[in-house]
């Protein structure tokens, strides 16, 4: 199994979730994150003082799938979250050694 | 001669109407996406500063100084000359002229703030400032003169507007319409869900608006008397009825939402505004029901069907609500309630109703076309709309270099 | 004859009491879990709509129209017939009758909102609406008649209730008790920690409540006079004393909490409510201390020891606080403060104290048993409690299809 | 004799000033880091409790009871003896003495709350409580006597302070200075960015402050008359002008920030406080501009250049703003506005200006050195500052065992 | 070393933390997340418009432990967060190659 | 590739980001988390009732880098976030099998 960890734009989340659903992937976990990549920084201002701020809100989507599903998932996410502008995000593939469904206690590939 | 009770009531009413503008800032602020929260708040909040300064330097004079044209006042009150601690010769004869002037100023402030709801999430802040200043000068102040100023043509004509159905709501509503036409839709509308970032903030805003509206409407009696109590009651009953009505409408379509109930309350307050001191309080029930039905379906129609991106539905709530309220005044007004008013359809012929319709048309058309011209002017000079990247990043960062929740990482 | 100063004071007081209900919505809303935040707000907020409409159509008549039974008023004031711009023949003789009516309406609204705190996080919204309507009709309006209505039996009997210790707080407290018995505990209580989602929201709510309570208590003088000033002072001093007392109690048990201090302030306001216009202001010190000690330990006893899941401690704060306040009125009341009052234990015999005890019992029992019956009725028809999954998911989503912070992912 | 209109105005003003303290709690609370949010709120909120109790038991007497020294009042009004429903012999002759006393009490409360802004995020809660009690007794109450008490030496001397430029703002500002000297910088200052946790909360606070300030300033006319209207107008115009000015200053340095605009509004309200009932309203324009320029650059200088860690810039806004306002009163005051006032530089010689300067020096020095002594005393007994780990963890957890957003995991 | 990554119900967090503590595991990291699995979706409503929302709040608990501890951890978490109803959550096992204690600079297994 | 996952104090975030930047690492993702390690617990109080709370706010910094960069990253983060007091945090190294740049669709090491 692999964990596909995609960091995408907030406004693309609905589309990505929809796309995964269409392909039959329902399970996923979302986290609100902040990120920086090639996107230019910004400057924030306090009462009289300035602060550089270069983190922008992003959303992390985690989907654990069987190894064979990885290309399709990558494809789906990338297609639906692309705008072509800097800041579109990244997808990372991380190995998962095991999975457990808490409700039933089952383990392995059929739990995801 | 100054009456202390009337003066106390007018002063506290002015304070309450002042309070409405930051209330509106929160009401609107809660409804946008988090990245535009401060920017939305700022568009209303800055009016407290900008409009006050302009109003006291010359706006009040354009609106209320004696004139002969009937279209705008003279320069008699510029920089508060002649506006003193004694009552004015014509307005609010039992309270200091300054109290009347500052009370009127609060109306100017919130009217400007109202239409910003249509353009949030994409207008350039500098453009908004410039437009607001022009609009106050060339649209708001003259319209106030037409309707409330000594010798104003709509006043002479006999149109009734107790607390600003035309001056405030129709005016703001049609301005919203014009600005949306000039600005276009928000990036991502309607494909992306744009859920309100904080409904508790919307509730806080609604609470302040409702509270302040007693000053707005009952304060417009300009005295602490039976008429004020009657306007107060009508105001409360209309808000309540409309809130419940909108709640049931949203229930019919899915669930009884808090956002819908709050919106209904505001719509009810809008509709009763022109009528409050002319109609019997119990008429607030049909008015409250009517405005919610009209507002709810206008919103569906404009936004869902026609894809018209008036961000926070200013036209549906204030434009349509104001029109309905002005016409309803033509139906339910009664001289038994206010001898200075007139009798509406229910008690007499079409006379008043017709006058109300004329005032709707006149104010609506003037606000719409005037705003188109002023907006175009601003667009050609500083530019109306932020860049695409700025819109994506959000106006809080791009226009104000601030984040609502600065301590957080996001 | 209408006095403009008295009228200004009554109108602004009515506006301030109106403001308390959304204040309560925020006070309660901050204390629940985030998934029930909007639902909790809504339960109070909707009362502004629902109760207003019922009050003006018939509730006020049941409460205040002339009658002979002493138990409920007639139909003389239905749909505001006979309630006009002139003063009423019996109530508040220097202000418009409409002002008195709308001021009273604000009390009805908040009383209904108060008891919702006991049932949040698990009651069905439709059930709450139905119960609220029945309760206003069959419990609140009659009790208001007993205590304040012309010819009301407790009024005739000589029980004192300046601003609603019995009508508002004891009434709401015992209703809360009955509803908790019918509804049972929240899922997960007491095993799971149910921490308040936002104490800043609680503080905003407390601030509005404290501010509005000046209208509630000092406004109940129904005039702008020495008595109003006295009630105002007593109100402020009681809130302050109780806040500090509760703070020190929470300190004794661990740390001086903000939540405890805010709760103490509210408890202090509750206890002074029946007493404000009858006792010398300095009596607010023992009253403030007393109510916090009683409230704090009632809460510990009920919730921790007895496992009684009155979600937001309505009985401990309003029920016990109201009882204590009513009895304290029987101790500290003095005709030197208010000639229309009576002398309490401190200045005379047990007479007044006894009458106060009777009013506590009568109102408490009526509210409790009446609410049991009405609640059972609602349970048998629409059902009182949401389903288990709906409770887990939270009432915001399941009852209102909304999320407080819609822009966020969670 | 009691005038109902004047009384209504004074009572509602007192309520509005009361509302300012929780407003300030939110204003300050929004500006700190989230881990200190509740603790910051609490420092203001607790004053509503503590100061009220002390004020009514003896503070008012020290401030306003008749005396002969000119430095502090007698014990004539201890525990509200002699403070009743009738007007006082010397103060506010048309309203109940109790109303005047409670109105004054609200000023005492907020003054204590004001200086807490300088010491948030690091002062021990117990130390704050103790210091507040001592300060009210030995600094605030005497200074109130000097400036406003019957026979107070600054009053006799002829210094003008309409609503508390010296008593409230200079007093709080110099106390802030002294406490920061004793406490030292926050851990991590200035290396770590300490961004405000919630600017919407700051806006809510500002809104309440602005609203309440009408009671503060126009209420200080102690009657509902032309002077009140004039003070009201000046207050609003100064806030507006200063808000816009600060906005443009922050724009010059980067962007027009919401935080800056809100800060400007507060600065404008501070500066007009001593002047409101003495200067023509239009003088609020130069006053508003002046205070923002002075405040903005004082803040830059103190915090950025000198690294002086007055957490929420109490000295820059209230100290400098109060000084500027007091001196501006010496420039713009006119007996045409208020015959009980005097003529400033614009209309007469240096007389008044000199007196104003003396009052600035006297109050500033007394507050500064007095606070140094009291603060040192507290430091030697309970200790002023929390431990280093407690500061890192945050004062919410370490002092109050609470978290602002308890439902959240963080 | 392994990272045990459990996505559980919010209301079970206290119990899970307590259970881990009893077994001697103190170190853990918690993230607020949102997730979807087999749980049925819900519909949200705006002012007049509807939105489908199918993400529900969950909590992610991350515990990095020695390989040999994994079964016990899984067991503890699963036992204490189970309700038997849909939405109980999942546990994923992810390899961790190294660990550092920042305070001391130590590396490896004894840091966790 | 590896994911360097550091759990650090909030107030050190700016310094860590700055340090990474100086070394030429721009891309990173931040998450607000809560954690517990050896730091002593605290007790929270409700209206009248007490709750033990032992989670303190932390920040998770994730940086995906080439294998060879790991030591430098660890070093930089550890140096800049250390106070020497308990609660400084941990760094975990997790394998990443692949990475995708959404904007361009590129895969592999050169995307990060
Ligand atoms: N090396 C990295 N490690 C972890 N997260 C990264 C890394 N590079 C980018 N990210 C995440 O991806 C998001 C988008 O990256 P960015 O470089 O702006 O996009 P693009 O690929 O279009 O240049 C960032 O905001 C950040 O959250
Ligand atoms: N394939 C997956 N990848 C990532 N997270 C998942 C996946 N499946 C489920 N989850 C997470 O687990 C949570 C519970 O899953 P769910 O399927 O509802 O529980 P159950 O196992 O009882 O059917 C979800 O809310 C989601 O956060
Ligand atoms: N075994 C672990 N698994 C996951 N996270 C951990 C683990 N141990 C510590 N942490 C995280 O690291 C943070 C700091 O750990 P702590 O033990 O307090 O620091 P120190 O290393 O200084 O003793 C914790 O708040 C927690 O978020």
Coordinates of C-alpha atoms in Angstrom, one line a residue, chain E residues 1-93:
Chain E
X1 CA 11.0 2.4 13.9
X2 CA 7.4 2.9 12.7
X3 CA 5.0 5.7 12.7
X4 CA 1.5 4.5 13.8
X5 CA -0.9 7.0 12.2
X6 CA -4.4 6.6 13.5
X7 CA -7.4 8.5 12.3
X8 CA -10.0 8.4 15.0
X9 CA -13.2 10.1 16.3
X10 CA -12.6 13.3 18.3
X11 CA -14.5 12.1 21.3
X12 CA -12.2 9.1 21.6
X13 CA -9.0 11.1 21.8
X14 CA -8.9 11.3 25.6
X15 CA -9.5 7.6 26.0
X16 CA -6.8 6.7 23.5
X17 CA -4.3 9.1 25.0
X18 CA -5.0 7.6 28.4
X19 CA -4.6 4.1 27.1
X20 CA -1.3 4.8 25.5
X21 CA -0.1 6.4 28.7
X22 CA -1.1 3.4 30.8
X23 CA 1.1 1.3 28.5
X24 CA 4.0 3.7 28.9
X25 CA 3.7 5.6 25.7
X26 CA 3.8 9.3 26.4
X27 CA 5.1 10.8 23.1
X28 CA 2.5 11.5 20.5
X29 CA 1.4 14.2 18.1
X30 CA -2.2 15.1 17.3
X31 CA -3.6 16.9 14.3
X32 CA -7.1 18.0 13.6
X33 CA -8.2 16.5 10.3
X34 CA -11.3 15.9 8.3
X35 CA -12.1 12.7 6.7
X36 CA -14.4 10.6 4.7
X37 CA -14.7 6.8 4.4
X38 CA -17.8 4.8 4.3
X39 CA -19.7 7.4 6.3
X40 CA -22.7 8.8 4.4
X41 CA -22.4 12.3 3.1
X42 CA -24.4 15.3 4.3
X43 CA -25.8 18.4 2.5
X44 CA -24.9 21.9 3.6
X45 CA -26.9 24.9 2.8
X46 CA -25.8 28.5 2.1
X47 CA -28.1 31.5 2.1
X48 CA -30.3 29.9 -0.6
X49 CA -28.0 27.3 -2.2
X50 CA -27.0 23.8 -1.2
X51 CA -23.6 22.2 -1.0
X52 CA -22.8 18.6 -0.5
X53 CA -20.4 18.1 2.4
X54 CA -19.2 14.7 3.2
X55 CA -16.1 15.4 5.3
X56 CA -16.4 14.9 9.0
X57 CA -14.0 16.1 11.7
X58 CA -11.6 13.5 12.9
X59 CA -8.4 13.5 14.8
X60 CA -5.1 12.1 13.6
X61 CA -2.8 10.6 16.3
X62 CA 0.8 9.9 15.4
X63 CA 3.0 7.8 17.6
X64 CA 6.5 6.9 16.5
X65 CA 7.6 3.6 18.2
X66 CA 10.0 0.7 17.9
X67 CA 8.9 -2.0 15.5
X68 CA 8.2 -4.4 18.3
X69 CA 5.7 -2.1 19.9
X70 CA 3.5 -1.7 16.9
X71 CA 1.1 -4.5 17.7
X72 CA 0.5 -3.3 21.2
X73 CA -0.1 0.3 20.0
X74 CA -2.5 -0.8 17.3
X75 CA -4.3 -2.9 19.8
X76 CA -4.6 -0.2 22.3
X77 CA -5.8 2.4 19.9
X78 CA -8.2 0.2 18.1
X79 CA -9.7 -1.1 21.3
X80 CA -10.2 2.4 22.8
X81 CA -11.6 4.1 19.8
X82 CA -14.0 1.5 18.6
X83 CA -17.7 2.2 18.7
X84 CA -18.6 -0.4 16.1
X85 CA -20.4 2.2 14.0
X86 CA -19.2 3.4 10.6
X87 CA -16.7 6.2 10.9
X88 CA -14.5 4.6 13.6
X89 CA -11.4 5.3 11.5
X90 CA -8.2 3.7 10.3
X91 CA -4.7 3.0 11.4
X92 CA -1.8 3.1 9.0
X93 CA 1.8 1.9 9.7

